[in-house]
PDB file of C-alpha atoms in Angstrom:
ATOM      1  CA  MET A   1     306.127 187.147 219.959  1.00 81.00           C
ATOM      2  CA  ASN A   2     302.905 185.608 218.612  1.00 86.00           C
ATOM      3  CA  ASP A   3     303.717 186.885 215.101  1.00 83.00           C
ATOM      4  CA  GLU A   4     300.843 189.363 215.296  1.00 85.00           C
ATOM      5  CA  GLU A   5     302.824 192.232 213.835  1.00 83.00           C
ATOM      6  CA  LYS A   6     299.801 194.318 212.850  1.00 85.00           C
ATOM      7  CA  SER A   7     298.437 194.198 216.404  1.00 89.00           C
ATOM      8  CA  ALA A   8     301.826 195.112 217.875  1.00 91.00           C
ATOM      9  CA  LEU A   9     302.435 197.939 215.419  1.00 92.00           C
ATOM     10  CA  PRO A  10     300.126 200.638 216.948  1.00 93.00           C
ATOM     11  CA  VAL A  11     301.543 199.973 220.421  1.00 93.00           C
ATOM     12  CA  TYR A  12     305.120 200.631 219.304  1.00 93.00           C
ATOM     13  CA  GLN A  13     303.961 203.591 217.228  1.00 94.00           C
ATOM     14  CA  ALA A  14     302.404 205.113 220.348  1.00 95.00           C
ATOM     15  CA  VAL A  15     305.639 204.656 222.304  1.00 94.00           C
ATOM     16  CA  TYR A  16     307.690 206.106 219.428  1.00 93.00           C
ATOM     17  CA  GLN A  17     305.426 209.172 219.154  1.00 93.00           C
ATOM     18  CA  GLN A  18     305.938 209.882 222.837  1.00 94.00           C
ATOM     19  CA  ASP A  19     309.704 209.291 222.673  1.00 94.00           C
ATOM     20  CA  PRO A  20     311.378 209.068 219.226  1.00 94.00           C
ATOM     21  CA  SER A  21     314.674 208.188 220.955  1.00 94.00           C
ATOM     22  CA  ASP A  22     313.275 204.999 222.500  1.00 92.00           C
ATOM     23  CA  GLY A  23     315.564 202.196 221.339  1.00 94.00           C
ATOM     24  CA  PRO A  24     313.216 199.186 221.599  1.00 93.00           C
ATOM     25  CA  ALA A  25     310.376 201.072 219.895  1.00 94.00           C
ATOM     26  CA  ASN A  26     312.633 201.936 216.942  1.00 95.00           C
ATOM     27  CA  LEU A  27     313.967 198.403 216.753  1.00 95.00           C
ATOM     28  CA  TYR A  28     310.594 196.651 216.815  1.00 94.00           C
ATOM     29  CA  LEU A  29     309.034 199.136 214.414  1.00 95.00           C
ATOM     30  CA  ALA A  30     311.925 198.491 212.025  1.00 96.00           C
ATOM     31  CA  ILE A  31     311.494 194.714 212.341  1.00 94.00           C
ATOM     32  CA  ILE A  32     307.712 194.886 211.842  1.00 93.00           C
ATOM     33  CA  TYR A  33     307.944 197.195 208.827  1.00 94.00           C
ATOM     34  CA  GLN A  34     310.644 194.960 207.362  1.00 94.00           C
ATOM     35  CA  ARG A  35     308.396 191.894 207.721  1.00 91.00           C
ATOM     36  CA  LEU A  36     305.541 193.808 206.124  1.00 90.00           C
ATOM     37  CA  LYS A  37     307.956 194.790 203.297  1.00 92.00           C
ATOM     38  CA  LYS A  38     307.475 198.481 204.028  1.00 94.00           C
ATOM     39  CA  TYR A  39     311.186 198.992 203.547  1.00 95.00           C
ATOM     40  CA  ALA A  40     311.272 202.801 203.521  1.00 95.00           C
ATOM     41  CA  TYR A  41     309.669 202.921 207.002  1.00 95.00           C
ATOM     42  CA  ALA A  42     311.944 200.152 208.279  1.00 96.00           C
ATOM     43  CA  LEU A  43     315.007 201.983 206.974  1.00 96.00           C
ATOM     44  CA  GLY A  44     314.048 205.168 208.808  1.00 96.00           C
ATOM     45  CA  HIS A  45     313.977 203.373 212.145  1.00 96.00           C
ATOM     46  CA  TYR A  46     317.205 201.448 211.554  1.00 96.00           C
ATOM     47  CA  LYS A  47     318.912 204.725 210.652  1.00 96.00           C
ATOM     48  CA  ASN A  48     317.536 206.233 213.871  1.00 96.00           C
ATOM     49  CA  LEU A  49     319.205 203.389 215.742  1.00 97.00           C
ATOM     50  CA  THR A  50     322.575 204.063 214.062  1.00 97.00           C
ATOM     51  CA  VAL A  51     322.330 207.614 215.430  1.00 96.00           C
ATOM     52  CA  LEU A  52     321.132 206.545 218.884  1.00 95.00           C
ATOM     53  CA  GLN A  53     323.721 203.746 219.218  1.00 96.00           C
ATOM     54  CA  PRO A  54     326.435 204.401 216.620  1.00 96.00           C
ATOM     55  CA  ALA A  55     328.818 201.819 218.104  1.00 97.00           C
ATOM     56  CA  GLN A  56     326.335 198.947 217.660  1.00 96.00           C
ATOM     57  CA  TYR A  57     327.389 197.283 214.379  1.00 97.00           C
ATOM     58  CA  LYS A  58     324.131 195.334 214.001  1.00 97.00           C
ATOM     59  CA  TYR A  59     322.063 198.440 213.304  1.00 97.00           C
ATOM     60  CA  TRP A  60     324.391 199.471 210.477  1.00 97.00           C
ATOM     61  CA  PHE A  61     324.167 195.933 209.132  1.00 97.00           C
ATOM     62  CA  TYR A  62     320.349 195.901 209.344  1.00 97.00           C
ATOM     63  CA  ALA A  63     320.176 199.230 207.518  1.00 97.00           C
ATOM     64  CA  SER A  64     322.444 197.742 204.846  1.00 97.00           C
ATOM     65  CA  THR A  65     319.992 194.855 204.466  1.00 96.00           C
ATOM     66  CA  ILE A  66     317.138 197.285 203.802  1.00 96.00           C
ATOM     67  CA  TYR A  67     319.183 199.255 201.291  1.00 96.00           C
ATOM     68  CA  ASN A  68     319.831 195.949 199.491  1.00 94.00           C
ATOM     69  CA  ALA A  69     316.087 195.265 199.434  1.00 93.00           C
ATOM     70  CA  LEU A  70     315.596 198.722 197.921  1.00 94.00           C
ATOM     71  CA  ASP A  71     318.334 197.923 195.352  1.00 93.00           C
ATOM     72  CA  GLU A  72     320.450 200.872 196.489  1.00 95.00           C
ATOM     73  CA  ARG A  73     323.810 199.136 196.247  1.00 93.00           C
ATOM     74  CA  ASP A  74     326.104 202.061 197.051  1.00 95.00           C
ATOM     75  CA  SER A  75     324.269 202.922 200.266  1.00 96.00           C
ATOM     76  CA  ALA A  76     324.052 199.227 201.201  1.00 96.00           C
ATOM     77  CA  PHE A  77     327.814 198.904 200.749  1.00 96.00           C
ATOM     78  CA  ALA A  78     328.561 202.069 202.751  1.00 97.00           C
ATOM     79  CA  TYR A  79     326.462 200.949 205.726  1.00 97.00           C
ATOM     80  CA  ASN A  80     327.850 197.426 205.622  1.00 97.00           C
ATOM     81  CA  GLU A  81     331.382 198.827 205.472  1.00 97.00           C
ATOM     82  CA  LYS A  82     330.647 200.779 208.645  1.00 97.00           C
ATOM     83  CA  ALA A  83     329.373 197.582 210.286  1.00 97.00           C
ATOM     84  CA  TYR A  84     332.577 195.800 209.229  1.00 97.00           C
ATOM     85  CA  LEU A  85     334.790 198.522 210.684  1.00 97.00           C
ATOM     86  CA  LEU A  86     332.899 198.223 213.968  1.00 97.00           C
ATOM     87  CA  ASN A  87     333.044 194.424 214.052  1.00 96.00           C
ATOM     88  CA  PRO A  88     335.292 192.617 211.537  1.00 96.00           C
ATOM     89  CA  ARG A  89     334.678 189.335 213.399  1.00 95.00           C
ATOM     90  CA  ALA A  90     330.956 189.094 212.538  1.00 96.00           C
ATOM     91  CA  ALA A  91     330.639 186.401 209.841  1.00 96.00           C
ATOM     92  CA  ASN A  92     327.447 187.733 208.224  1.00 96.00           C
ATOM     93  CA  VAL A  93     329.006 191.201 207.943  1.00 97.00           C
ATOM     94  CA  VAL A  94     332.248 189.773 206.520  1.00 97.00           C
ATOM     95  CA  LEU A  95     330.418 187.742 203.883  1.00 97.00           C
ATOM     96  CA  ARG A  96     328.346 190.693 202.697  1.00 96.00           C
ATOM     97  CA  TYR A  97     331.307 193.063 202.773  1.00 97.00           C
ATOM     98  CA  SER A  98     333.473 190.711 200.693  1.00 96.00           C
ATOM     99  CA  SER A  99     330.605 190.314 198.211  1.00 95.00           C
ATOM    100  CA  GLY A 100     330.342 194.091 197.942  1.00 95.00           C
ATOM    101  CA  LEU A 101     334.058 194.425 197.305  1.00 96.00           C
ATOM    102  CA  ALA A 102     333.944 191.667 194.673  1.00 93.00           C
ATOM    103  CA  TYR A 103     331.002 193.428 192.995  1.00 92.00           C
ATOM    104  CA  LYS A 104     333.127 196.584 192.868  1.00 92.00           C
ATOM    105  CA  LYS A 105     335.901 194.557 191.162  1.00 93.00           C
ATOM    106  CA  GLU A 106     338.110 194.785 194.247  1.00 95.00           C
ATOM    107  CA  GLN A 107     338.874 191.086 194.357  1.00 93.00           C
ATOM    108  CA  LYS A 108     342.135 191.390 196.303  1.00 95.00           C
ATOM    109  CA  ARG A 109     340.447 193.329 199.106  1.00 96.00           C
ATOM    110  CA  ALA A 110     337.588 190.825 199.159  1.00 96.00           C
ATOM    111  CA  VAL A 111     340.066 187.962 199.586  1.00 96.00           C
ATOM    112  CA  ALA A 112     341.954 189.906 202.265  1.00 97.00           C
ATOM    113  CA  VAL A 113     338.731 190.391 204.265  1.00 97.00           C
ATOM    114  CA  ILE A 114     338.020 186.649 204.172  1.00 97.00           C
ATOM    115  CA  ASP A 115     341.636 185.761 205.021  1.00 97.00           C
ATOM    116  CA  SER A 116     341.640 188.157 207.970  1.00 96.00           C
ATOM    117  CA  PHE A 117     338.500 186.554 209.384  1.00 97.00           C
ATOM    118  CA  LEU A 118     339.889 183.034 208.962  1.00 96.00           C
ATOM    119  CA  LEU A 119     342.993 183.946 210.962  1.00 96.00           C
ATOM    120  CA  SER A 120     340.799 184.343 214.043  1.00 93.00           C
ATOM    121  CA  ASP A 121     338.014 181.889 213.214  1.00 93.00           C
ATOM    122  CA  SER A 122     338.416 179.072 210.705  1.00 94.00           C
ATOM    123  CA  THR A 123     335.309 177.176 211.822  1.00 93.00           C
ATOM    124  CA  ASN A 124     332.615 179.172 210.036  1.00 95.00           C
ATOM    125  CA  GLU A 125     331.565 176.988 207.106  1.00 95.00           C
ATOM    126  CA  GLU A 126     330.124 179.802 204.988  1.00 96.00           C
ATOM    127  CA  VAL A 127     333.295 181.880 205.248  1.00 97.00           C
ATOM    128  CA  VAL A 128     335.421 178.823 204.428  1.00 97.00           C
ATOM    129  CA  ALA A 129     333.193 178.148 201.405  1.00 96.00           C
ATOM    130  CA  ARG A 130     333.682 181.753 200.281  1.00 97.00           C
ATOM    131  CA  LYS A 131     337.454 181.321 200.617  1.00 97.00           C
ATOM    132  CA  ILE A 132     337.252 178.213 198.429  1.00 97.00           C
ATOM    133  CA  ASN A 133     335.214 180.129 195.860  1.00 96.00           C
ATOM    134  CA  TYR A 134     337.790 182.907 195.620  1.00 96.00           C
ATOM    135  CA  SER A 135     340.723 180.469 195.479  1.00 97.00           C
ATOM    136  CA  ALA A 136     339.023 178.469 192.717  1.00 96.00           C
ATOM    137  CA  ARG A 137     338.602 181.608 190.610  1.00 94.00           C
ATOM    138  CA  GLU A 138     342.355 182.128 190.755  1.00 94.00           C
ATOM    139  CA  ASN A 139     343.116 178.424 190.084  1.00 95.00           C
ATOM    140  CA  LYS A 140     344.811 178.095 193.483  1.00 96.00           C
ATOM    141  CA  TYR A 141     344.135 174.384 193.683  1.00 96.00           C
ATOM    142  CA  LYS A 142     346.231 173.719 196.807  1.00 96.00           C
ATOM    143  CA  GLU A 143     344.189 176.282 198.752  1.00 97.00           C
ATOM    144  CA  VAL A 144     340.936 174.835 197.436  1.00 97.00           C
ATOM    145  CA  ILE A 145     341.988 171.336 198.506  1.00 97.00           C
ATOM    146  CA  PHE A 146     343.211 172.501 201.935  1.00 97.00           C
ATOM    147  CA  TRP A 147     339.984 174.282 202.847  1.00 97.00           C
ATOM    148  CA  GLY A 148     337.720 171.881 200.940  1.00 97.00           C
ATOM    149  CA  GLU A 149     339.044 168.888 202.857  1.00 96.00           C
ATOM    150  CA  ARG A 150     338.366 170.718 206.125  1.00 95.00           C
ATOM    151  CA  LEU A 151     334.717 171.066 205.116  1.00 96.00           C
ATOM    152  CA  LEU A 152     334.678 167.458 203.954  1.00 95.00           C
ATOM    153  CA  LYS A 153     336.067 166.275 207.287  1.00 94.00           C
ATOM    154  CA  ASP A 154     333.133 167.975 209.050  1.00 92.00           C
ATOM    155  CA  SER A 155     330.601 166.753 206.433  1.00 91.00           C
ATOM    156  CA  ALA A 156     329.521 170.358 205.920  1.00 92.00           C
ATOM    157  CA  ILE A 157     326.585 171.069 203.606  1.00 93.00           C
ATOM    158  CA  GLN A 158     328.345 173.348 201.114  1.00 94.00           C
ATOM    159  CA  PRO A 159     327.672 171.970 197.600  1.00 94.00           C
ATOM    160  CA  SER A 160     329.349 174.784 195.643  1.00 94.00           C
ATOM    161  CA  ALA A 161     332.551 174.398 197.681  1.00 96.00           C
ATOM    162  CA  TYR A 162     332.634 170.659 196.911  1.00 97.00           C
ATOM    163  CA  ILE A 163     332.264 171.358 193.186  1.00 96.00           C
ATOM    164  CA  SER A 164     335.396 173.505 193.408  1.00 97.00           C
ATOM    165  CA  LEU A 165     337.133 170.771 195.408  1.00 97.00           C
ATOM    166  CA  ALA A 166     336.228 168.121 192.803  1.00 97.00           C
ATOM    167  CA  TYR A 167     337.711 170.190 189.971  1.00 97.00           C
ATOM    168  CA  ALA A 168     340.803 170.985 192.064  1.00 97.00           C
ATOM    169  CA  TYR A 169     341.344 167.226 192.455  1.00 97.00           C
ATOM    170  CA  LEU A 170     340.811 166.770 188.704  1.00 97.00           C
ATOM    171  CA  ASN A 171     343.250 169.531 187.778  1.00 96.00           C
ATOM    172  CA  THR A 172     345.935 168.147 190.112  1.00 96.00           C
ATOM    173  CA  LYS A 173     345.489 164.609 188.735  1.00 96.00           C
ATOM    174  CA  LYS A 174     344.056 163.253 191.998  1.00 97.00           C
ATOM    175  CA  LEU A 175     341.520 161.253 190.028  1.00 96.00           C
ATOM    176  CA  ASP A 176     340.633 158.621 192.627  1.00 96.00           C
ATOM    177  CA  GLN A 177     340.009 161.280 195.278  1.00 97.00           C
ATOM    178  CA  CYS A 178     337.871 163.194 192.796  1.00 97.00           C
ATOM    179  CA  LEU A 179     335.731 160.157 191.997  1.00 97.00           C
ATOM    180  CA  ALA A 180     335.420 159.274 195.694  1.00 97.00           C
ATOM    181  CA  LEU A 181     334.193 162.810 196.390  1.00 97.00           C
ATOM    182  CA  CYS A 182     331.653 162.630 193.543  1.00 96.00           C
ATOM    183  CA  ASP A 183     330.343 159.305 194.911  1.00 95.00           C
ATOM    184  CA  TRP A 184     330.089 160.787 198.419  1.00 96.00           C
ATOM    185  CA  LEU A 185     328.187 163.826 197.107  1.00 95.00           C
ATOM    186  CA  GLU A 186     325.685 161.496 195.436  1.00 93.00           C
ATOM    187  CA  LEU A 187     325.160 159.600 198.709  1.00 93.00           C
ATOM    188  CA  GLN A 188     324.670 162.906 200.555  1.00 92.00           C
ATOM    189  CA  GLY A 189     322.087 164.149 198.055  1.00 91.00           C
ATOM    190  CA  MET A 190     324.444 166.875 196.778  1.00 92.00           C
ATOM    191  CA  LYS A 191     325.051 165.432 193.340  1.00 89.00           C
ATOM    192  CA  SER A 192     324.897 168.031 190.549  1.00 90.00           C
ATOM    193  CA  GLU A 193     325.528 168.378 186.845  1.00 90.00           C
ATOM    194  CA  PRO A 194     329.003 169.942 187.359  1.00 93.00           C
ATOM    195  CA  THR A 195     330.129 167.053 189.601  1.00 95.00           C
ATOM    196  CA  THR A 196     328.752 164.491 187.139  1.00 94.00           C
ATOM    197  CA  TYR A 197     330.707 166.190 184.352  1.00 95.00           C
ATOM    198  CA  CYS A 198     333.806 166.277 186.553  1.00 97.00           C
ATOM    199  CA  ALA A 199     333.520 162.528 187.135  1.00 96.00           C
ATOM    200  CA  ALA A 200     333.124 162.021 183.365  1.00 96.00           C
ATOM    201  CA  LEU A 201     336.370 163.913 182.768  1.00 96.00           C
ATOM    202  CA  CYS A 202     338.079 161.771 185.425  1.00 97.00           C
ATOM    203  CA  TYR A 203     337.068 158.550 183.714  1.00 96.00           C
ATOM    204  CA  ALA A 204     338.215 159.952 180.368  1.00 96.00           C
ATOM    205  CA  GLN A 205     341.650 160.644 181.876  1.00 95.00           C
ATOM    206  CA  LYS A 206     341.667 157.077 183.234  1.00 95.00           C
ATOM    207  CA  LYS A 207     340.945 155.877 179.657  1.00 95.00           C
ATOM    208  CA  ASP A 208     337.550 154.498 180.714  1.00 95.00           C
ATOM    209  CA  PHE A 209     335.774 156.207 177.840  1.00 96.00           C
ATOM    210  CA  ALA A 210     332.652 154.043 177.977  1.00 94.00           C
ATOM    211  CA  ARG A 211     331.930 155.068 181.574  1.00 94.00           C
ATOM    212  CA  SER A 212     332.805 158.666 180.760  1.00 95.00           C
ATOM    213  CA  ASN A 213     330.239 158.659 177.942  1.00 93.00           C
ATOM    214  CA  LEU A 214     327.542 157.269 180.239  1.00 92.00           C
ATOM    215  CA  LEU A 215     328.086 160.166 182.619  1.00 93.00           C
ATOM    216  CA  LEU A 216     328.147 162.669 179.754  1.00 91.00           C
ATOM    217  CA  ASP A 217     324.801 161.245 178.592  1.00 86.00           C
ATOM    218  CA  GLU A 218     323.529 161.860 182.111  1.00 85.00           C
ATOM    219  CA  CYS A 219     324.697 165.477 181.887  1.00 85.00           C
ATOM    220  CA  LEU A 220     322.872 165.885 178.589  1.00 80.00           C
ATOM    221  CA  LYS A 221     319.661 164.534 180.096  1.00 73.00           C
ATOM    222  CA  GLN A 222     319.970 166.886 183.062  1.00 70.00           C
ATOM    223  CA  ASN A 223     320.402 170.022 181.058  1.00 65.00           C
ATOM    224  CA  LEU A 224     320.319 170.645 177.342  1.00 66.00           C
ATOM    225  CA  LEU A 225     321.366 174.267 177.667  1.00 67.00           C
ATOM    226  CA  GLU A 226     324.262 176.111 176.037  1.00 67.00           C
ATOM    227  CA  GLU A 227     326.769 174.218 178.177  1.00 72.00           C
ATOM    228  CA  ALA A 228     325.605 170.934 176.631  1.00 78.00           C
ATOM    229  CA  LYS A 229     327.741 171.477 173.525  1.00 83.00           C
ATOM    230  CA  THR A 230     330.753 170.961 175.809  1.00 87.00           C
ATOM    231  CA  TYR A 231     329.415 167.510 176.688  1.00 89.00           C
ATOM    232  CA  PHE A 232     328.813 166.594 173.041  1.00 90.00           C
ATOM    233  CA  ARG A 233     332.364 167.635 172.206  1.00 92.00           C
ATOM    234  CA  SER A 234     333.794 165.721 175.156  1.00 94.00           C
ATOM    235  CA  LYS A 235     331.977 162.585 173.990  1.00 94.00           C
ATOM    236  CA  ALA A 236     333.297 163.156 170.475  1.00 95.00           C
ATOM    237  CA  ASP A 237     336.801 163.507 171.896  1.00 94.00           C
ATOM    238  CA  ASN A 238     336.384 160.198 173.722  1.00 96.00           C
ATOM    239  CA  TYR A 239     335.249 158.488 170.525  1.00 95.00           C
ATOM    240  CA  GLU A 240     338.191 159.930 168.607  1.00 94.00           C
ATOM    241  CA  LYS A 241     340.576 158.486 171.183  1.00 94.00           C
ATOM    242  CA  THR A 242     338.979 155.062 170.784  1.00 95.00           C
ATOM    243  CA  LYS A 243     339.095 155.495 166.974  1.00 95.00           C
ATOM    244  CA  GLU A 244     335.301 155.383 166.665  1.00 95.00           C
ATOM    245  CA  TYR A 245     335.310 158.247 164.208  1.00 95.00           C
ATOM    246  CA  LYS A 246     331.757 157.884 162.905  1.00 94.00           C
ATOM    247  CA  LYS A 247     330.446 158.144 166.456  1.00 95.00           C
ATOM    248  CA  ALA A 248     332.625 161.224 167.010  1.00 95.00           C
ATOM    249  CA  ILE A 249     331.177 162.840 163.896  1.00 95.00           C
ATOM    250  CA  ALA A 250     327.664 161.995 165.114  1.00 94.00           C
ATOM    251  CA  GLN A 251     328.324 163.925 168.350  1.00 94.00           C
ATOM    252  CA  TYR A 252     329.395 167.011 166.413  1.00 94.00           C
ATOM    253  CA  ASP A 253     326.312 166.635 164.203  1.00 93.00           C
ATOM    254  CA  SER A 254     324.044 166.524 167.267  1.00 90.00           C
ATOM    255  CA  SER A 255     325.750 169.545 168.822  1.00 89.00           C
ATOM    256  CA  TYR A 256     325.500 171.543 165.597  1.00 89.00           C
ATOM    257  CA  TYR A 257     321.853 170.572 165.086  1.00 84.00           C
ATOM    258  CA  ILE A 258     320.922 171.883 168.553  1.00 79.00           C
ATOM    259  CA  PHE A 259     323.213 174.906 168.957  1.00 84.00           C
ATOM    260  CA  GLN A 260     324.126 175.887 165.371  1.00 86.00           C
ATOM    261  CA  ASN A 261     327.675 176.691 166.471  1.00 90.00           C
ATOM    262  CA  PRO A 262     329.999 176.828 163.424  1.00 93.00           C
ATOM    263  CA  TYR A 263     332.867 175.311 165.394  1.00 93.00           C
ATOM    264  CA  ASP A 264     331.093 171.949 165.354  1.00 94.00           C
ATOM    265  CA  LEU A 265     331.430 172.064 161.564  1.00 95.00           C
ATOM    266  CA  TYR A 266     335.136 172.732 161.971  1.00 95.00           C
ATOM    267  CA  TYR A 267     335.592 169.858 164.454  1.00 95.00           C
ATOM    268  CA  LYS A 268     333.698 167.520 162.136  1.00 96.00           C
ATOM    269  CA  ALA A 269     335.885 168.586 159.190  1.00 95.00           C
ATOM    270  CA  ARG A 270     338.990 168.037 161.317  1.00 95.00           C
ATOM    271  CA  VAL A 271     337.980 164.393 161.976  1.00 96.00           C
ATOM    272  CA  TYR A 272     337.647 163.822 158.216  1.00 95.00           C
ATOM    273  CA  ASP A 273     340.928 165.668 157.643  1.00 94.00           C
ATOM    274  CA  VAL A 274     343.207 164.301 160.380  1.00 94.00           C
ATOM    275  CA  ASN A 275     341.729 160.917 161.257  1.00 94.00           C
ATOM    276  CA  LEU A 276     339.985 159.678 158.100  1.00 95.00           C
ATOM    277  CA  ASN A 277     342.187 161.351 155.485  1.00 93.00           C
ATOM    278  CA  ASN A 278     339.042 162.170 153.518  1.00 95.00           C
ATOM    279  CA  LYS A 279     339.863 165.454 151.803  1.00 93.00           C
ATOM    280  CA  THR A 280     336.578 165.681 149.923  1.00 93.00           C
ATOM    281  CA  GLN A 281     334.363 165.543 153.021  1.00 94.00           C
ATOM    282  CA  ALA A 282     336.803 167.614 155.087  1.00 94.00           C
ATOM    283  CA  SER A 283     336.713 170.346 152.424  1.00 95.00           C
ATOM    284  CA  VAL A 284     332.905 170.389 152.430  1.00 94.00           C
ATOM    285  CA  PHE A 285     332.694 171.098 156.156  1.00 94.00           C
ATOM    286  CA  TYR A 286     335.708 173.431 156.249  1.00 94.00           C
ATOM    287  CA  LYS A 287     333.943 175.524 153.577  1.00 94.00           C
ATOM    288  CA  LYS A 288     330.721 175.523 155.601  1.00 94.00           C
ATOM    289  CA  PHE A 289     332.650 176.607 158.679  1.00 94.00           C
ATOM    290  CA  ILE A 290     334.222 179.578 156.863  1.00 93.00           C
ATOM    291  CA  ALA A 291     330.881 180.496 155.271  1.00 93.00           C
ATOM    292  CA  GLU A 292     329.172 180.664 158.659  1.00 92.00           C
ATOM    293  CA  LYS A 293     332.053 182.254 160.573  1.00 89.00           C
ATOM    294  CA  GLN A 294     332.624 184.729 157.692  1.00 88.00           C
ATOM    295  CA  LYS A 295     335.692 186.401 159.191  1.00 88.00           C
ATOM    296  CA  PRO A 296     338.287 185.461 161.806  1.00 89.00           C
ATOM    297  CA  GLU A 297     338.236 186.975 165.296  1.00 90.00           C
ATOM    298  CA  GLY A 298     341.744 187.253 166.681  1.00 88.00           C
ATOM    299  CA  PRO A 299     345.117 185.833 165.598  1.00 90.00           C
ATOM    300  CA  THR A 300     344.296 182.198 166.426  1.00 91.00           C
ATOM    301  CA  GLU A 301     341.249 182.149 164.158  1.00 91.00           C
ATOM    302  CA  GLU A 302     343.199 183.961 161.481  1.00 92.00           C
ATOM    303  CA  LYS A 303     345.748 181.116 161.439  1.00 93.00           C
ATOM    304  CA  LEU A 304     342.871 178.652 161.270  1.00 92.00           C
ATOM    305  CA  PHE A 305     341.329 180.457 158.297  1.00 92.00           C
ATOM    306  CA  ASN A 306     344.679 180.525 156.492  1.00 92.00           C
ATOM    307  CA  TYR A 307     345.135 176.775 157.026  1.00 93.00           C
ATOM    308  CA  ILE A 308     341.639 176.001 155.698  1.00 93.00           C
ATOM    309  CA  LYS A 309     342.037 178.261 152.664  1.00 92.00           C
ATOM    310  CA  GLU A 310     345.273 176.480 151.756  1.00 92.00           C
ATOM    311  CA  TYR A 311     343.684 173.068 152.400  1.00 92.00           C
ATOM    312  CA  ILE A 312     340.639 173.591 150.157  1.00 90.00           C
ATOM    313  CA  LYS A 313     342.598 174.959 147.198  1.00 87.00           C
ATOM    314  CA  PRO A 314     342.136 172.729 144.083  1.00 82.00           C
TER     315      PRO A 314
END
């Protein structure tokens, strides 16, 4: 109890040597070895406990934890599955079991496990957040909103669930609710790049392109990673809608300079082609796009290549 594991260890070892079937000795030895990161020793004692008390789900769950630490996924899943069968109402077991099923590409079973738990207990915030995560993956926006608003009502600290809720509002055109949620997340210290981007998309849909661009700039400052090209292109799209074509082209230039993605050349050419009716400049960047892309991938790109080849003919 004083966190002096090394001093306690020989005492429990002595008890275990006298009686290997002693439950508390096995349990405390397992806990101590786990804290000391001697996982193989800890696993041995947890497995002893599953033999001594096979109906106690916790020991199967603890053994699963050690197998995870040892990166033995199949054994971890098997032991956690046993824990779930013994107690499907334990939230920590349910969460790990659903994760294991999802990892095995058994998404429907993973969802069913979460749904079954929620039928008996809909108050566990982590399980509700997992439900939201699964619903968001399947674009079930009504489910995301239903469960997300329950978390929101309780002011739960579940940032990833609120990101899903924000995008569910966006995709169902509930723009004011989306922006209110983004403002609330900022006040609660849960603001993130995805919610900032979501708010930017909201303002773009409300035709407030200036405010949308400010938020997109914020996204760019937060993270100039691969995803940033999406923000450049969204800004360009905003500028196209306000007929500020030179600014749109500048966004594609910036994106191409950083990420060297040939599609930015195509988008730039399209502005010259469709909006500025400048065939000379459009042809230059269409040619560069084809030169970098070299060959089409899939039927959509093949149509695109055919259009460009016709367009740039003398």
